[in-house]
Coordinates of C-alpha atoms in Angstrom, one line a residue:
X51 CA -41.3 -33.6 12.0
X52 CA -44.5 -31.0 12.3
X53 CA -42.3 -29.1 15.4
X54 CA -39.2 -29.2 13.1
X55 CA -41.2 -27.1 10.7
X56 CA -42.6 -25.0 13.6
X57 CA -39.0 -24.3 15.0
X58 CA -38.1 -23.0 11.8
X59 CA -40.8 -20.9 11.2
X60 CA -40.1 -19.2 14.5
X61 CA -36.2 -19.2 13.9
X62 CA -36.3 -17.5 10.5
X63 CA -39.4 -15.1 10.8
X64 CA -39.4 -13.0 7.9
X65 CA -43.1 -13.9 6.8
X66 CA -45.7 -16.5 6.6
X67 CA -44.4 -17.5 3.7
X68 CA -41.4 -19.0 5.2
X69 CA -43.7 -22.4 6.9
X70 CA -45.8 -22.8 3.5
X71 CA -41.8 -22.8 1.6
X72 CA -40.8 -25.6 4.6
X73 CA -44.4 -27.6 4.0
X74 CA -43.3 -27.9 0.4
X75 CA -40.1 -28.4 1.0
X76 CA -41.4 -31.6 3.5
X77 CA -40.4 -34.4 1.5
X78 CA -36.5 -33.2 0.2
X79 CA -35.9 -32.2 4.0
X80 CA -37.0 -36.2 5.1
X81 CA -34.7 -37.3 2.3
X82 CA -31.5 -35.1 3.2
X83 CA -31.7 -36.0 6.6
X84 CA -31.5 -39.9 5.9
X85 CA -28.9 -38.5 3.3
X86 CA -27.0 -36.7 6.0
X87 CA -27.4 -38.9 9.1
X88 CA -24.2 -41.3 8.2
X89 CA -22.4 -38.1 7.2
X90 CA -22.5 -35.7 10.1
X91 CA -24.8 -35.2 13.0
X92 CA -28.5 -34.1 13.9
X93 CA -27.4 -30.7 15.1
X94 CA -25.1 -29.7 11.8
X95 CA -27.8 -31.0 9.6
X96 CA -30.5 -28.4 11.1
X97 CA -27.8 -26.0 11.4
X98 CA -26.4 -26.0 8.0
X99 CA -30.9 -26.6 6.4
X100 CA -31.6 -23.5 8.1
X101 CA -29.0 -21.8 6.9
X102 CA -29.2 -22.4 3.5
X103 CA -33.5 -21.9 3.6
X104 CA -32.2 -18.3 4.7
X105 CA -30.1 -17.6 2.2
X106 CA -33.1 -19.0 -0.6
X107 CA -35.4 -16.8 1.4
X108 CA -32.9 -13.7 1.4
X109 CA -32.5 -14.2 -2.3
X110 CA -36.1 -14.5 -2.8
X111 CA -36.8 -10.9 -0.8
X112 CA -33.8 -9.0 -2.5
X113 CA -31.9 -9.1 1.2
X114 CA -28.6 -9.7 -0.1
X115 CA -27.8 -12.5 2.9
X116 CA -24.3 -12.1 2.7
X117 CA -23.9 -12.7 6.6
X118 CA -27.5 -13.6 8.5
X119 CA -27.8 -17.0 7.3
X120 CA -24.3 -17.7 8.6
X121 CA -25.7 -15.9 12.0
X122 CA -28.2 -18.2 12.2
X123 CA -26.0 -21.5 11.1
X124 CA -24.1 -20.9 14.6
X125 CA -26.8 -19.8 16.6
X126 CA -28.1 -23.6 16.3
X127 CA -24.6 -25.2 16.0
X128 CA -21.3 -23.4 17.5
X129 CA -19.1 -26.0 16.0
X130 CA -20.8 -25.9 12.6
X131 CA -17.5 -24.9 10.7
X132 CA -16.0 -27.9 12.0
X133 CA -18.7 -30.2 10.0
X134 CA -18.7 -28.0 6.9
X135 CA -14.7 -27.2 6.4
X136 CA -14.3 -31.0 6.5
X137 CA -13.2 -31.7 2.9
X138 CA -11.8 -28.6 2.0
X139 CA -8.0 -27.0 2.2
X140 CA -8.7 -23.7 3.4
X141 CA -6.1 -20.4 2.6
X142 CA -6.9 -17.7 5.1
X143 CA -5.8 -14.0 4.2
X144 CA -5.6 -11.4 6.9
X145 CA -3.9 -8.3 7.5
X146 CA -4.9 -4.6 7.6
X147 CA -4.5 -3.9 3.5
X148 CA -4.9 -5.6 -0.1
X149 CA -7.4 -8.8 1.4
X150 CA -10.0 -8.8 -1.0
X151 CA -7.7 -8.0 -4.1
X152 CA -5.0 -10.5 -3.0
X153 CA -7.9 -13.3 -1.7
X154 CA -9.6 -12.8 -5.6
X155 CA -5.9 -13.1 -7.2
X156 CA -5.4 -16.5 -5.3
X157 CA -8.6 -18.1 -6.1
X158 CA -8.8 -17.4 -9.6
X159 CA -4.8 -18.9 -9.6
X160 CA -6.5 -22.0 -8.3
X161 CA -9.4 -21.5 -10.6
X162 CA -6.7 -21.6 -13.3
X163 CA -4.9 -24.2 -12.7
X164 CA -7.7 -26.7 -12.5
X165 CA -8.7 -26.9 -8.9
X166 CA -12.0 -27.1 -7.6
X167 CA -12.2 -23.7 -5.2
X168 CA -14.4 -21.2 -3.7
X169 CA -14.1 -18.4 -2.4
X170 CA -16.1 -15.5 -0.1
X171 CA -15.9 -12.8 -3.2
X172 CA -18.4 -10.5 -1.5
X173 CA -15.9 -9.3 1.1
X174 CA -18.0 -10.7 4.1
X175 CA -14.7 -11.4 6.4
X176 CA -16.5 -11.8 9.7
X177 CA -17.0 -15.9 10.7
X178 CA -20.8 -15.2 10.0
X179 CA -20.2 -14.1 6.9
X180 CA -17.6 -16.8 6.1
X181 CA -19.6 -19.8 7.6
X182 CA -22.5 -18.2 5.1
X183 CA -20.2 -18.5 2.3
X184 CA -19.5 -22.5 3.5
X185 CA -23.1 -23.3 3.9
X186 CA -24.5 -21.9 0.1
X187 CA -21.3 -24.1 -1.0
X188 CA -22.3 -27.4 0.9
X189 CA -23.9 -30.5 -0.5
X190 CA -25.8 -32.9 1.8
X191 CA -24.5 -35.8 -0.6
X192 CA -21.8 -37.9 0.8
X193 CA -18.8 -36.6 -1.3
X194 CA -15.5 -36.4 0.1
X195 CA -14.2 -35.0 -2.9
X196 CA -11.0 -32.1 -1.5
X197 CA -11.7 -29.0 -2.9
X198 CA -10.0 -25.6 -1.8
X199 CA -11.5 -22.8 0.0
X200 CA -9.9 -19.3 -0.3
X201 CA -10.8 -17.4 2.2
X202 CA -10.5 -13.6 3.6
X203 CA -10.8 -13.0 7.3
X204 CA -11.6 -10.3 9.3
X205 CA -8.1 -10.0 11.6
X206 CA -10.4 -10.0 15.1
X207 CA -12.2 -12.9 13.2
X208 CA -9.2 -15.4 12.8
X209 CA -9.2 -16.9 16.2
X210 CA -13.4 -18.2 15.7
X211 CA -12.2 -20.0 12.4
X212 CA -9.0 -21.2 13.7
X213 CA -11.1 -22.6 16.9
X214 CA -12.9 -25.4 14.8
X215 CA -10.5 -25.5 11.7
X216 CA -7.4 -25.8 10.6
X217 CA -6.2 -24.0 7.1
X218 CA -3.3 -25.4 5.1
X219 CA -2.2 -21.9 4.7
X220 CA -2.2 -18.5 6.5
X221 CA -1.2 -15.3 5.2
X222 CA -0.8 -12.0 6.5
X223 CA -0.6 -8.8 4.3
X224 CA 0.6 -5.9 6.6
X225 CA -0.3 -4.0 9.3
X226 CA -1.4 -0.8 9.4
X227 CA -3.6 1.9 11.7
X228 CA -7.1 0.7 10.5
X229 CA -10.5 1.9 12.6
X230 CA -8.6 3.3 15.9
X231 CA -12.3 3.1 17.4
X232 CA -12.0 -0.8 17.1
X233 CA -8.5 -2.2 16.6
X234 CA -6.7 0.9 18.3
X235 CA -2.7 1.0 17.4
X236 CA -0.7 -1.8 15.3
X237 CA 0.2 -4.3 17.9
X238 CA -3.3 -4.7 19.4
X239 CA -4.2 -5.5 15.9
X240 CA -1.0 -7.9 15.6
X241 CA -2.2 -9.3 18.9
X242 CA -5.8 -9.9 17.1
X243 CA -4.3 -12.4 14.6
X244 CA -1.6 -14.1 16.6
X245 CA -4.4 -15.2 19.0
X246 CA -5.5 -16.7 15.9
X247 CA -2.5 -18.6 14.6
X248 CA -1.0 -19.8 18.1
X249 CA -4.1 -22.0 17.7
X250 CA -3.0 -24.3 14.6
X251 CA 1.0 -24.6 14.7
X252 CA 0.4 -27.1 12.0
X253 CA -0.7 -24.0 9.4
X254 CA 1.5 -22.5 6.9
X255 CA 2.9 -19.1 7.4
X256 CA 3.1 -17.1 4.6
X257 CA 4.1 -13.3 5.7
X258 CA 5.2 -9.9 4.4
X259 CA 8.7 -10.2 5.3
X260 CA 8.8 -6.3 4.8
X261 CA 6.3 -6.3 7.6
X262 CA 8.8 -4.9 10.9
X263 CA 5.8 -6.9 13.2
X264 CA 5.8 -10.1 11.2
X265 CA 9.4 -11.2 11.4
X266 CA 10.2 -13.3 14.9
X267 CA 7.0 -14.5 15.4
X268 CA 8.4 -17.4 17.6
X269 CA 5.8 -19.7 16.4
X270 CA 6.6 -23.4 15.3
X271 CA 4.4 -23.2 12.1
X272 CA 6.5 -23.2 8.6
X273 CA 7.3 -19.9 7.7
X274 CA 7.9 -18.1 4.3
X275 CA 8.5 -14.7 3.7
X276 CA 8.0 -12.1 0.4
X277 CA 9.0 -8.5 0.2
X278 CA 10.9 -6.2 -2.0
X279 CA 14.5 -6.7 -3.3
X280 CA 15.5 -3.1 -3.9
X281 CA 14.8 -0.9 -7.0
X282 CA 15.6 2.5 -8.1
X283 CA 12.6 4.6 -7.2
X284 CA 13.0 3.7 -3.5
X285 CA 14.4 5.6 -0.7
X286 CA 15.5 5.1 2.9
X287 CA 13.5 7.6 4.7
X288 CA 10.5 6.7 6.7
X289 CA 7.9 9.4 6.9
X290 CA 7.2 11.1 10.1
X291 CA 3.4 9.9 10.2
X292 CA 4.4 6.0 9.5
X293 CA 2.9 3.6 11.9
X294 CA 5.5 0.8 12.9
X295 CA 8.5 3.2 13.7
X296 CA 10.2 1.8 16.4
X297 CA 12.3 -1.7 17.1
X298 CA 9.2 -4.2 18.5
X299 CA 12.3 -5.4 20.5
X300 CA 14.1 -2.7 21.8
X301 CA 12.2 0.1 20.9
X302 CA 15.0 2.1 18.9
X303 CA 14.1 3.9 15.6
X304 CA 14.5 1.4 12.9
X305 CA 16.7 2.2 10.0
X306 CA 16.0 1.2 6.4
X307 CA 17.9 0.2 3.3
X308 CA 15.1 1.6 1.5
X309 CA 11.3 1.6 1.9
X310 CA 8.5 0.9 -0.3
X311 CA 5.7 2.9 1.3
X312 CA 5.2 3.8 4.5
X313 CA 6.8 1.4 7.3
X314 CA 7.3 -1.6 4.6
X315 CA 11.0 -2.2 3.8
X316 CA 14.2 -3.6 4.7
X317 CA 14.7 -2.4 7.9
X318 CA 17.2 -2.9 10.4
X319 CA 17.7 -1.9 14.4
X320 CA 21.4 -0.6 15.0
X321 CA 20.5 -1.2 18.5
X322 CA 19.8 -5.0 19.0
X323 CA 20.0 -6.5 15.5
X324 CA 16.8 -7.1 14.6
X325 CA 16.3 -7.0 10.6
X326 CA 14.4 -8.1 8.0
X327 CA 14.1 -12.2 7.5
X328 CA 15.7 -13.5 4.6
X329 CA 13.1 -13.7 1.7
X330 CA 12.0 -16.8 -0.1
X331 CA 10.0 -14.7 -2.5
X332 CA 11.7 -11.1 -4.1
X333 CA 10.3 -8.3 -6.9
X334 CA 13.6 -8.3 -8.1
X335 CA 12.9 -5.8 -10.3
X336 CA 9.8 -3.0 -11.2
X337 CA 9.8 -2.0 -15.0
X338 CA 7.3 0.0 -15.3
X339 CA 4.1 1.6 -13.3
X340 CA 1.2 3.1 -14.8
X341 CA -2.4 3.7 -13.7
X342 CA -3.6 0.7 -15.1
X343 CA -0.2 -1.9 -13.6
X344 CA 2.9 -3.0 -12.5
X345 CA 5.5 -4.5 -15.4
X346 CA 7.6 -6.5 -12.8
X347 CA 10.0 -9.7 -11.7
X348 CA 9.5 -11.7 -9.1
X349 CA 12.0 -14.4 -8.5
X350 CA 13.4 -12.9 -12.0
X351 CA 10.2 -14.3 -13.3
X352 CA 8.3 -11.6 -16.0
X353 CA 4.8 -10.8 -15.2
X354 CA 2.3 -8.0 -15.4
X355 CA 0.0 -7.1 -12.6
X356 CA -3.1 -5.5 -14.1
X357 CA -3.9 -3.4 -11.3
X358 CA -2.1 0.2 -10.2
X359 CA -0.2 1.0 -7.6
X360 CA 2.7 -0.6 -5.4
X361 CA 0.3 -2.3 -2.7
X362 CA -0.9 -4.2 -5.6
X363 CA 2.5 -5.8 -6.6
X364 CA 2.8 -6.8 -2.6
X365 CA -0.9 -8.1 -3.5
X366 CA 0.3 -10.2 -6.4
X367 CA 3.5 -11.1 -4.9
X368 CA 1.7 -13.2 -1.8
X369 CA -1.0 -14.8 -4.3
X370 CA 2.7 -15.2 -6.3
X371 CA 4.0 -16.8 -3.0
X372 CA 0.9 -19.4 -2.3
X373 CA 1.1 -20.5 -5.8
X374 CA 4.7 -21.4 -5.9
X375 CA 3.8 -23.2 -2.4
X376 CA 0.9 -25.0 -4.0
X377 CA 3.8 -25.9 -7.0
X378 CA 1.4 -23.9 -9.7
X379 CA 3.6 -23.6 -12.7
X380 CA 4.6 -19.6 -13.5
X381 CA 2.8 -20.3 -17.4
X382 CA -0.1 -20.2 -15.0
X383 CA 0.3 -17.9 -12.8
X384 CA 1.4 -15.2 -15.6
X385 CA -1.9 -16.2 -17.1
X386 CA -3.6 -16.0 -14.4
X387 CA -2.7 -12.0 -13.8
X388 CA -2.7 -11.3 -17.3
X389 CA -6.8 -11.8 -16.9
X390 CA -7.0 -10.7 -12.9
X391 CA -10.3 -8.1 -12.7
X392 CA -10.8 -5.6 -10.4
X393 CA -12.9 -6.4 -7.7
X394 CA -15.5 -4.5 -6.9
X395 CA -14.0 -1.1 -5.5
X396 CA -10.9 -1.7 -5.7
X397 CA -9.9 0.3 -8.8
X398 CA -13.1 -1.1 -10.5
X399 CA -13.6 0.9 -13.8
X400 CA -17.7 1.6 -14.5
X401 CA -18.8 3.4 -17.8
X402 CA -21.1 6.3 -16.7
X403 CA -22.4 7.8 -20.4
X404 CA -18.8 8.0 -21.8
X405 CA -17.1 8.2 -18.5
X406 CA -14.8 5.8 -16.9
X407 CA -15.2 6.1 -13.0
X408 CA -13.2 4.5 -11.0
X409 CA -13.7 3.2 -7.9
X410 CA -11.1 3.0 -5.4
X411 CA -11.7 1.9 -1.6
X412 CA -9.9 3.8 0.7
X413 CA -9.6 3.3 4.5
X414 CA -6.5 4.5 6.1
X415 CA -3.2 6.9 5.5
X416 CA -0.8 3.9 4.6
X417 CA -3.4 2.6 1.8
X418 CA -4.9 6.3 0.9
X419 CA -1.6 7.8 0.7
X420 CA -0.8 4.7 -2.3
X421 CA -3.8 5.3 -4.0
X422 CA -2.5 8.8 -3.9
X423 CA 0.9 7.8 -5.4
X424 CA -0.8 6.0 -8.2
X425 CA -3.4 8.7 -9.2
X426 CA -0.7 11.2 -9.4
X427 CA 1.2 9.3 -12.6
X428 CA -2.2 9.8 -14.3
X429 CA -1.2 12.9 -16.6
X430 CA -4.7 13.7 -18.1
X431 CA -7.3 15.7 -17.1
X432 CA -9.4 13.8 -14.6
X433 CA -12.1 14.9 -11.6
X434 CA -11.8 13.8 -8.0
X435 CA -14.5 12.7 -5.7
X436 CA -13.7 12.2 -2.4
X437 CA -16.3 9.9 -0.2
X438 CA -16.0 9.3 3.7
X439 CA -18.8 7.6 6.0
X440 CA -18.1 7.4 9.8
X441 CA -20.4 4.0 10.0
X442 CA -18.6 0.9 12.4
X443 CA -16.9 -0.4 9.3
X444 CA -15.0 2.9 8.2
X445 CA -14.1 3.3 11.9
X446 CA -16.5 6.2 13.6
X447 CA -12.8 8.0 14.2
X448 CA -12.4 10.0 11.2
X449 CA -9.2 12.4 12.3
X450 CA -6.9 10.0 10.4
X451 CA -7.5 12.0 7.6
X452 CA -5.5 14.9 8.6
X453 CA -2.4 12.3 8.3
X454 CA -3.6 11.3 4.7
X455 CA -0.9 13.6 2.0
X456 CA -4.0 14.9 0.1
X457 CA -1.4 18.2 -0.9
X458 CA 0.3 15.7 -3.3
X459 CA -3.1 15.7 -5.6
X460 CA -2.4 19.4 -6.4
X461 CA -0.4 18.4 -9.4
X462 CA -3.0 16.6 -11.2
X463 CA -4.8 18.5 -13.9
X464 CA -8.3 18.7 -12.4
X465 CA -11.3 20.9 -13.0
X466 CA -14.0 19.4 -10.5
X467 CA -13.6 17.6 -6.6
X468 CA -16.3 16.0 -5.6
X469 CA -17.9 15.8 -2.2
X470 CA -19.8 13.4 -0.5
X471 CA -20.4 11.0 2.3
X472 CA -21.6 11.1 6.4
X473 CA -18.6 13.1 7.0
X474 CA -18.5 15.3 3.4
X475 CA -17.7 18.5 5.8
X476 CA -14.5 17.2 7.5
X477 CA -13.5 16.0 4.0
X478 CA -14.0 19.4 2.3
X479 CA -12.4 21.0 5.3
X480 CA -9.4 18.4 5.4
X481 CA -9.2 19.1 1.0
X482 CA -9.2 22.9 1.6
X483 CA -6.7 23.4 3.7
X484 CA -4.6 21.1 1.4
X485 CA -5.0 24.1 -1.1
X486 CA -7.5 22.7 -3.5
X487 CA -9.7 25.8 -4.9
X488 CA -12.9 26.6 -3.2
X489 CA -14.5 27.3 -6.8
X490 CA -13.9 23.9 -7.8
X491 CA -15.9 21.8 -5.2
X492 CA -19.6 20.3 -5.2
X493 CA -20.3 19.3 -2.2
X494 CA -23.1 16.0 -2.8
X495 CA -25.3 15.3 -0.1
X496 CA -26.7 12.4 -1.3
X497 CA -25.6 9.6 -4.3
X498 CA -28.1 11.3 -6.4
X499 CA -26.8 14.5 -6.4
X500 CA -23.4 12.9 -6.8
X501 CA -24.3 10.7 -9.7
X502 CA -25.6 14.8 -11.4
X503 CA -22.3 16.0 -10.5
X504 CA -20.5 13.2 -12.2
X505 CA -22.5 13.7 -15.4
X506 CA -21.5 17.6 -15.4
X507 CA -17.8 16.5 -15.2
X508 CA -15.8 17.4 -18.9
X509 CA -12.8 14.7 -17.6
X510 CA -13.2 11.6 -19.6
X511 CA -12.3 10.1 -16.2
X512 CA -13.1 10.6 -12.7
X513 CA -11.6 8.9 -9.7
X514 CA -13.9 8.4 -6.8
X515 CA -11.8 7.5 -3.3
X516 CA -14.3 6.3 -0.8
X517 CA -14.4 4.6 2.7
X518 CA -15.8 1.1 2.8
X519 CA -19.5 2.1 3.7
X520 CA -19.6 5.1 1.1
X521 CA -18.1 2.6 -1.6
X522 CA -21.0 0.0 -1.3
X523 CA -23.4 2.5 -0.7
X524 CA -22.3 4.1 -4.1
X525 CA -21.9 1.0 -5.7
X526 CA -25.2 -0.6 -4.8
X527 CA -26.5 3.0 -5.6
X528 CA -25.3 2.9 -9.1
X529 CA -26.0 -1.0 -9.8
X530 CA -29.8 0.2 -9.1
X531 CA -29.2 2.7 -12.1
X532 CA -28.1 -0.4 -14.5
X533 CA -24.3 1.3 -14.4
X534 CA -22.7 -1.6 -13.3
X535 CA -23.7 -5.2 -12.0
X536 CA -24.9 -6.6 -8.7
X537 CA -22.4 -7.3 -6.4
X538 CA -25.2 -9.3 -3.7

């Protein structure tokens, strides 16, 4: 047992510490491994203990641990996720936009209606991450107690969970231009995922059928499909700088009944007769759309989604989707959405001294140009800030902004715009020759200066759009401050 504690020491590393925490530790470890040895075998067992010692140690040192400890779960086992998705019913959601907001709205649906259910809330989407997220939630006791794990997954990351497990359900949002630098165009992205799914026929489908790539999949999994049915505020033009343009079939321009932003829609090829799947799931109608949520029908069922913007109703309408499939009654679900949160970033709202600032995480045209269309029903005075990082989760390639419609944000009433990020230069270039008003920028060059800046602002409110690094950089920036809670 002495080398056991030795191995770990050696594995883990961070201090000296670590070997007196697995001396004291000495007599639990003997007893989960009797515990554990009729349950699963020797390997998992060290796998799955060293994992979890990292994430107590992580916690201990203020590391956050969101993704090591599942690093080091497969570094001693490969197959761990086999052992530790045993018992559970796993929903995977992938896709290029809306997989934290629509993964949180489906969880706290289960949560709702009684079922035991995790979740990976932090946003760690690579299979390190996701085993992590396994391991903190598994008990060495011999339960077999089926709980359900909702899950989102990194679209190059599908095919390592699907290797070793099997979900009851996988859904896929959309698919847009996301981090040229690592996914490149739509249908190596599509590619990503179906390597994924070809591995578990025996999975679920549930899709965008608004989607142009996701219909015809030729796959023997069942298959639902959710969209639009249309409404007036639609048209049938598809903008010149949408991504999926062209027939996956034939290649002819696809025409469109009527498109709900920028490839999404019911679309049509005149050319070989390729069109949108028949839906099993409709917003039959949209009410009303503010800058706080959606008044709509789905199914001609009334509910309110309590977050802005028409990426969030597709987001409601797939958790809508899985819920029906799980046979969660709609008294549920509408109470469900009535108390769905923000998560963090994703039009979070945090009080800065009398100022709501919200947070909205922004990563591509399709999704910017949304949050775009949302802002602009705001018809008060507000202040922008406008925050891009080029780090390996933005995408290092940061010319997609030129495609992002940042002239449209003229017609807000706004006094201040807000600078800052790795890459606050291109952004101030890319704003100004939009026609925003030299006189009016601040250009931040760090979070402190931006946090000054904010305080200056006379706008009750103040909309910060930032890429992915810049968002938890700002985030964990302001948490520090006591502005708003600790996300890890």
């Amino acid at each position: 047992m002495k080398n056991t504690y030795i191995l770990l020491y050696f594995l883990l590393k961070p201090s000296k510490i670590t070997l007196v925490i697995l001396m004291y530790y000495k007599k639990l470890i003997k007893k989960l491994m009797l515990e554990a040895v009729t349950k699963i075998n020797i390997k998992s067992f060290f796998s799955i203990l060293c994992s979890k010692l990292t994430i107590k140690l992580s916690k201990l040192m203020s590391k956050g641990g969101t993704n090591f400890p599942g690093t080091v779960a497969l570094k001693l086992d490969k197959n761990v996720l086999k052992t530790l998705t045993k018992n559970y019913k796993v929903i995977l959601v992938t896709g290029t936009n809306g997989k934290t907001t629509t993964t949180s709205m489906i969880y706290n649906l289960l949560k709702e209606s009684g079922l035991d259910v995790i979740t990976n809330a932090s946003g760690a989407n690579m299979i390190t991450g996701i085993t992590a997220c396994f391991v903190s939630n598994y008990s060495f006791k011999n339960s077999k107690k089926q709980r359900y794990a909702v899950i989102e997954v990194d679209e190059a990351n599908l095919k390592f969970f699907t290797e070793h497990s099997v979900p009851e359900i996988i859904t896929i949002t959309n698919l847009f231009r996301d981090q040229l630098d690592r996914y490149g165009e739509v249908y190596t992205t599509l590619n990503k995922i179906l390597e994924g799914v070809k591995k578990v026929p025996n999975s679920t489908l549930i899709l965008n059928g608004d989607e142009s790539l996701l219909g015809k999949l030729d796959l023997p999994n069942k298959t639902l499909f959710y969209g639009f049915g249309a409404t007036d505020d639609m048209n049938s033009s598809i903008d010149v700088n949408a991504d999926a343009k062209f027939c996956k079939f034939c290649n002819t321009p696809y025409k469109y009944e009527f498109v709900t932003y920028n490839h999404l829609g019911k679309y049509f090829c005149t050319e070989c007769g390729y069109k949108r799947p028949n839906l099993d799931f409709a917003v039959t109608s949209i009410k009303e759309k503010t800058t706080s949520g959606s008044y709509i029908s789905i199914n001609d069922t009334d509910l309110y989604v309590s977050q802005a913007g028409t990426y969030n109703i597709y987001n409601a309408l797939c958790a809508y989707s899985i819920a029906k499939e799980l046979n969660i009654n709609d008294d549920i679900i509408l109470k469900s959405f009535e108390k769905q949160q923000s998560s963090f970033g994703r039009q979070e709202a945090i009080d800065i001294e009398g100022k709501k600032v919200k947070v909205i995480l922004v990563k591509n045209p399709a999704g910017y140009d949304e949050a775009i269309n949302t802002l602009i029903l705001d018809k008060n005075k507000v202040d922008l800030a406008f925050l891009l990082n080029d780090k390996y989760a933005d995408g290092t390639d940061v010319s997609w902004i030129w495609d992002v419609k940042f002239e449209k944000l003229l017609q807000l009433d706004t006094d201040r715009i807000l600078v800052s990020g790795e890459r606050l230069f291109d952004m101030a270039i890319r704003l100004k020759i939009a026609g925003f008003e030299e006189n009016k920028f601040a250009l931040c060059n760090d979070f402190e200066k931006l946090l000054s800046e904010i305080k200056k602002c006379n706008s009750d409110t103040i909309y910060i759009l930032a890429t992915y690094t810049a968002m938890t950089g700002f985030r964990q920036f302001i948490s520090s401050k006591g502005y708003a809670n600790k996300i890890w």
